Coordinates of C-alpha atoms and ligand atoms in Angstrom, one line a residue:
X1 CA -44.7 -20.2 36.8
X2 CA -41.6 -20.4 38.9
X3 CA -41.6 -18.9 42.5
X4 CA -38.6 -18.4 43.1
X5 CA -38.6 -15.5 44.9
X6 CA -41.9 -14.6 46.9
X7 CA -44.5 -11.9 45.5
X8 CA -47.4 -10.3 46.5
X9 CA -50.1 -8.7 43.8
X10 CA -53.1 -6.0 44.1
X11 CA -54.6 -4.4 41.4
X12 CA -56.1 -1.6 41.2
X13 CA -57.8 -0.1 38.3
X14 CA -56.2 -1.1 35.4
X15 CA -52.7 -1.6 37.3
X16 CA -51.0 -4.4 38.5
X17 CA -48.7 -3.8 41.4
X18 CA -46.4 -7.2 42.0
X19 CA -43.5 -7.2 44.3
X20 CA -42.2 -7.7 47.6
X21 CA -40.4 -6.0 50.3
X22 CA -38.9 -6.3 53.5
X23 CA -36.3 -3.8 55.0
X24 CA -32.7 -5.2 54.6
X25 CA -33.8 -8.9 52.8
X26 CA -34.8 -7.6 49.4
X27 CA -37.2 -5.4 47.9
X28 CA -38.6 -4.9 43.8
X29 CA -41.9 -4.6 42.3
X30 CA -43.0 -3.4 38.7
X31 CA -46.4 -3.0 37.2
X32 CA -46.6 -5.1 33.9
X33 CA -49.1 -2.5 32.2
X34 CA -46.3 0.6 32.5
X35 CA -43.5 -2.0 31.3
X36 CA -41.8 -0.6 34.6
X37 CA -40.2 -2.3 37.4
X38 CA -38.8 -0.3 40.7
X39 CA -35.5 -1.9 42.6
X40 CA -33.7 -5.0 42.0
X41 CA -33.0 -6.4 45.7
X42 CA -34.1 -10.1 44.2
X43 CA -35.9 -10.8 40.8
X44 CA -38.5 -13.1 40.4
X45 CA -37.8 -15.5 37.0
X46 CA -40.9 -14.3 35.7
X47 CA -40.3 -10.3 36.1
X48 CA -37.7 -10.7 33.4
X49 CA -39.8 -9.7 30.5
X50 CA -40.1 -6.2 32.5
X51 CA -37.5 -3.8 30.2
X52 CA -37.0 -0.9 32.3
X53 CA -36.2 -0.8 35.8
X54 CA -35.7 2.3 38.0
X55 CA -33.5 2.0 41.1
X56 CA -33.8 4.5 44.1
X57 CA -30.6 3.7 45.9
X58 CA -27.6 1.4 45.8
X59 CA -28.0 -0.7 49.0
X60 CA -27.7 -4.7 48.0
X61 CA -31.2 -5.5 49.3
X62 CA -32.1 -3.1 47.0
X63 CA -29.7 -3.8 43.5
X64 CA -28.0 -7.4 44.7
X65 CA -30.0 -8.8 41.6
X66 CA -28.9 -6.5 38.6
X67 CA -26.6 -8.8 37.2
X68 CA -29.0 -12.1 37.6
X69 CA -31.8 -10.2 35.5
X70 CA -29.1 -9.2 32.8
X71 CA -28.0 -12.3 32.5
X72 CA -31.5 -13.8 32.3
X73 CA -32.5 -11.2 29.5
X74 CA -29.0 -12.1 27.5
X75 CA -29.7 -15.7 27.9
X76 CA -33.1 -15.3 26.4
X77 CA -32.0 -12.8 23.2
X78 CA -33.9 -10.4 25.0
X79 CA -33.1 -7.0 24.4
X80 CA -30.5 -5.0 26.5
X81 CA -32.8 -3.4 29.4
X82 CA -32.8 0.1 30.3
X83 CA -31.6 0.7 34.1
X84 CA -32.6 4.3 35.8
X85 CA -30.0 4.7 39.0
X86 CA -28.6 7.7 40.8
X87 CA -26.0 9.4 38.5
X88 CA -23.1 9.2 41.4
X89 CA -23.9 5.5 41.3
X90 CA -23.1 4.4 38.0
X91 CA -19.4 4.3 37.7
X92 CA -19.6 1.6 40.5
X93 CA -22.1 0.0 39.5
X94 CA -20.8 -0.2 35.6
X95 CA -17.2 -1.7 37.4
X96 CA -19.3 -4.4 39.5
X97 CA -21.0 -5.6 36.2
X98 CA -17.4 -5.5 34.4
X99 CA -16.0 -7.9 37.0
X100 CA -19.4 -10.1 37.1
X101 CA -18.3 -10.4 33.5
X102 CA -15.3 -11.7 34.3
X103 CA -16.1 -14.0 36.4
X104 CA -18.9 -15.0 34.6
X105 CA -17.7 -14.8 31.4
X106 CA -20.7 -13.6 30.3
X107 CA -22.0 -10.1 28.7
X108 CA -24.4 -8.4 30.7
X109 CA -26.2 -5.8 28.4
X110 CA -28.1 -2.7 29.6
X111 CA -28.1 0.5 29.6
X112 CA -27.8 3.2 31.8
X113 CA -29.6 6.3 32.5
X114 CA -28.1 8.1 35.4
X115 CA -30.4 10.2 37.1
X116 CA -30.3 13.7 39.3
X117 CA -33.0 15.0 41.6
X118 CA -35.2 17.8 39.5
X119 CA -35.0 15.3 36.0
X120 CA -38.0 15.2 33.5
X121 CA -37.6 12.2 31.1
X122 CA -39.9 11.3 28.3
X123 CA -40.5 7.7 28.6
X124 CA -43.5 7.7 25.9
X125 CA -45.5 9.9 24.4
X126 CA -47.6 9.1 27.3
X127 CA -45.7 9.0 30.3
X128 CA -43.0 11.4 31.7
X129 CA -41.3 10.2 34.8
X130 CA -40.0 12.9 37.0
X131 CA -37.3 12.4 39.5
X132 CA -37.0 13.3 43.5
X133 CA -34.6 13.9 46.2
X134 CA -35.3 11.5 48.9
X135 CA -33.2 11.5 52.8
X136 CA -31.8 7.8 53.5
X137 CA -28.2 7.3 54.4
X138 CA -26.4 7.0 50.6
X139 CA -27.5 9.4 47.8
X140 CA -31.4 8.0 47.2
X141 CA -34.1 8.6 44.8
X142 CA -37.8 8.7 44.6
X143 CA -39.6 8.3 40.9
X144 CA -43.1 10.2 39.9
X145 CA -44.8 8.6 36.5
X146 CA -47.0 11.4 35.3
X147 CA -49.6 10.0 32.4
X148 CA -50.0 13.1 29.7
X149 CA -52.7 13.3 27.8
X150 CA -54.2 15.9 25.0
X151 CA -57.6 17.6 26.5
X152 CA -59.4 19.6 24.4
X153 CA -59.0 23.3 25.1
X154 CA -62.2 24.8 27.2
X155 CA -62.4 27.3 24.2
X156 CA -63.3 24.9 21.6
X157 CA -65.6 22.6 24.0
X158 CA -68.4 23.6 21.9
X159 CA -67.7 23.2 18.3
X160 CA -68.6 20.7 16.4
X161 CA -65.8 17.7 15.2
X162 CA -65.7 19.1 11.4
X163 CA -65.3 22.5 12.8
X164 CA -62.6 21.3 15.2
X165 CA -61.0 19.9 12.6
X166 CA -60.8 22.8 10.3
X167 CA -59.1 24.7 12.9
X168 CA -56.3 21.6 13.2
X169 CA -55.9 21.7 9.4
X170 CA -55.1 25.9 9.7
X171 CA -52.5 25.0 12.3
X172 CA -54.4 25.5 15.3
X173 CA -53.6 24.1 18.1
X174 CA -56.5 22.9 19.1
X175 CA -55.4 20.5 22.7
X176 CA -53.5 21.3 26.0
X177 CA -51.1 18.4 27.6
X178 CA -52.8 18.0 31.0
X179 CA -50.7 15.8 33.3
X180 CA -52.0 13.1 36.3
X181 CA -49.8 11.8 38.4
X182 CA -49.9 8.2 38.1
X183 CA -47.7 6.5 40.5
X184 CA -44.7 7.0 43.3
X185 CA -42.3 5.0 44.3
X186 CA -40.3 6.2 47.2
X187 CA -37.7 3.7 47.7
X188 CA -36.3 4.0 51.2
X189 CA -36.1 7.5 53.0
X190 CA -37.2 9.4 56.2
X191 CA -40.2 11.2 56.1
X192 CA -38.6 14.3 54.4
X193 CA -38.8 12.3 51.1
X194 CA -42.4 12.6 51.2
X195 CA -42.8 16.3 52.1
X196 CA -40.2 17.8 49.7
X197 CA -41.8 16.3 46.7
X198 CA -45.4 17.1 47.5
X199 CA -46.8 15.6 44.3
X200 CA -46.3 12.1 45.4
X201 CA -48.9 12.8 48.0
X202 CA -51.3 13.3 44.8
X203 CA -50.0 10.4 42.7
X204 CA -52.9 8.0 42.1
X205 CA -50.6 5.0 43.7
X206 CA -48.0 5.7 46.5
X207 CA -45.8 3.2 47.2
X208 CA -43.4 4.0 50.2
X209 CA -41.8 2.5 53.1
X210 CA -42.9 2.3 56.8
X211 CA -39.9 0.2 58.2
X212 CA -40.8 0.7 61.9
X213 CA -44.1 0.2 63.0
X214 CA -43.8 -0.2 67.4
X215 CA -44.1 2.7 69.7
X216 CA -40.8 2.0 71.4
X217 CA -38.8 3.1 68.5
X218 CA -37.2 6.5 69.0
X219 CA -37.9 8.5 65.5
X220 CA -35.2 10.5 66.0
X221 CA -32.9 7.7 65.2
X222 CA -35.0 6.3 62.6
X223 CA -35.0 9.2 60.7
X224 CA -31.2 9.4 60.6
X225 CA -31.2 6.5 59.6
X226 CA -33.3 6.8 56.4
X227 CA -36.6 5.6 57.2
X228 CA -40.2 6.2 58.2
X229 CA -42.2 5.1 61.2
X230 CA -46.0 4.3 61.5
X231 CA -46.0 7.7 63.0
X232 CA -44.9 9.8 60.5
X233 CA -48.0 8.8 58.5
X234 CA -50.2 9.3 61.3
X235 CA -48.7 12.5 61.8
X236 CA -49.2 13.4 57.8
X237 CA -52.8 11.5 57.4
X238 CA -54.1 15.0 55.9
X239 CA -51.8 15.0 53.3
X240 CA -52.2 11.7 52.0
X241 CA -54.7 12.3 48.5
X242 CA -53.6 9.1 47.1
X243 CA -56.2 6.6 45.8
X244 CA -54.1 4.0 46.8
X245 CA -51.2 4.1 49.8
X246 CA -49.1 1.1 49.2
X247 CA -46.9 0.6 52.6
X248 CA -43.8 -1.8 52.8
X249 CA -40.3 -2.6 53.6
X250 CA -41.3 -3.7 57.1
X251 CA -38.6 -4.7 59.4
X252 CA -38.3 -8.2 59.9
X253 CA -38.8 -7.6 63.4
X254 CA -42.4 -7.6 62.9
X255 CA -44.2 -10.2 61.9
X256 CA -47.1 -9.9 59.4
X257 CA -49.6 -10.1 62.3
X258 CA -48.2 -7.3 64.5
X259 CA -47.2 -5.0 61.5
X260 CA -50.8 -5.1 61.3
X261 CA -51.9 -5.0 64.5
X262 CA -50.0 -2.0 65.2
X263 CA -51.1 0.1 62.1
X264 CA -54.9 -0.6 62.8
X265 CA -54.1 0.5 66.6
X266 CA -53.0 4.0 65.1
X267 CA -55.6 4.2 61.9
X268 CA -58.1 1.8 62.4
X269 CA -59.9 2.1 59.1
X270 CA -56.4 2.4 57.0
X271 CA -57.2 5.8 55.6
X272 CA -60.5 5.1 55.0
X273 CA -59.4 1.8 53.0
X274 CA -57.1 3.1 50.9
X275 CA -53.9 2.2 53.3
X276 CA -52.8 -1.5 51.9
X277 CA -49.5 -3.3 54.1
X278 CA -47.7 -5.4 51.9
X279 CA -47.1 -8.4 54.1
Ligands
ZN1 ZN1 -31.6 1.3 51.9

């Protein structure tokens, strides 16, 4: 393993979250069992097997690394890697890659699915990712993975499997799609991203920003700005159904030991344990 680029892991239940995140130095993570990767503000070398990667907004400390990966995944014969970014940001980016090929002299493969607030995409036949508005200073995104799966219907709960199956083989549909929300990922936004897409408060994983955790800071300012305090949480701790609360992009301001130190002030058990700071 190379390290060149720092990352942080957790698992929980099945998923590993890796990344790392720290307001205007560089932020990306993925979870290796959804093949999924969120931001690109620096790439680990060993996130480059990760094929799809879904970007929430085009500030550097969030993208800066877009044409390192491709070039990575092109040196390696990997295949081209699908890239999920705000629609109004493609052209640009597309142009910045053309002149990194320049440069470079080097292809850099991929391709790109813009994306608008309000999309459904199929990614498999078991996950659907749904797109969200999000409030930050440039046009931003936040991404929903929804898991699908085929339940039985109630109505047939008590048949037998050969009788089940007879109904199948007359064309009966016999299963309802019944969708979980898996995981969010909010990228950078004020607090506004959270509430207008109320199903990320029920995603089994939240990740999302708290960039500003000291009382000084006057949330007035930080929300024009694009960002989240400690005290928006606070304010929303009903809300918050998530198994798992994932909070980064921490200013660099704070070091780990008051980022911490202030949280617990505020919610000393971390939502009952479910709150995890990644410092
Ligand atoms: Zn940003």
């Amino acid at each position: 393993m190379m390290e060149n680029a720092p990352i942080i892991r957790h698992e929980h239940d099945g998923y590993t979250i890796e990344g790392f995140s720290r307001a205007a130095v560089q932020t990306y993570w993925r979870v290796p069992e959804l093949k999924m990767g969120f931001d690109l503000g620096a790439h680990p070398w060993d996130f480059m097997g990760t094929p799809r990667w879904l970007i929430t907004h085009t500030h550097l400390d969030h993208i800066a690394a877009l044409p390192v990966y491709l070039a990575r995944r092109r040196m390696m014969k990997m295949t081209p890697p699908d890239i999920y970014l705000p629609n109004s940001a493609v052209e640009n980016v597309d142009k910045m890659l053309t002149g990194f090929t320049k440069l470079d002299r080097g292809r850099l493969p991929c391709n790109f699915i813009g994306v608008t607030p309000g999309d459904e995409i199929e990614i498999s036949r078991e996950l659907v990712l749904q797109v969200g508005k999000t409030t930050h200073t440039i046009p931003s995104v936040c991404y929903l993975i929804w898991q699908r799966r085929n339940k039985l219907k109630e109505e047939f709960a008590e048949l037998t499997g050969d009788q089940i199956r007879d109904l199948r083989a007359g064309g009966k549909e016999v299963t309802r799609e019944v969708r979980i929300p898996l995981l969010a990922y909010m990228g950078d936004t004020s607090p506004r991203g959270l509430d207008d897409n109320p199903d990320v408060y029920k995603a089994r994983i939240l990740i999302s920003e708290m960039t500003f955790v000291a009382p000084d800071h006057r949330q007035e300012i930080i929300h024009k700005n694009g960002h989240m305090h400690l005290d928006d949480y606070v304010k929303r701790v009903d809300k918050f159904e998530n198994e798992l609360i994932i909070c980064g992009h921490f200013s660099t301001r704070y070091s780990r030991r008051q980022a911490e130190h202030l949280v617990k002030k505020k919610l000393p058990d971390l939502m009952g344990g479910r709150m995890k700071l990644w410092l």
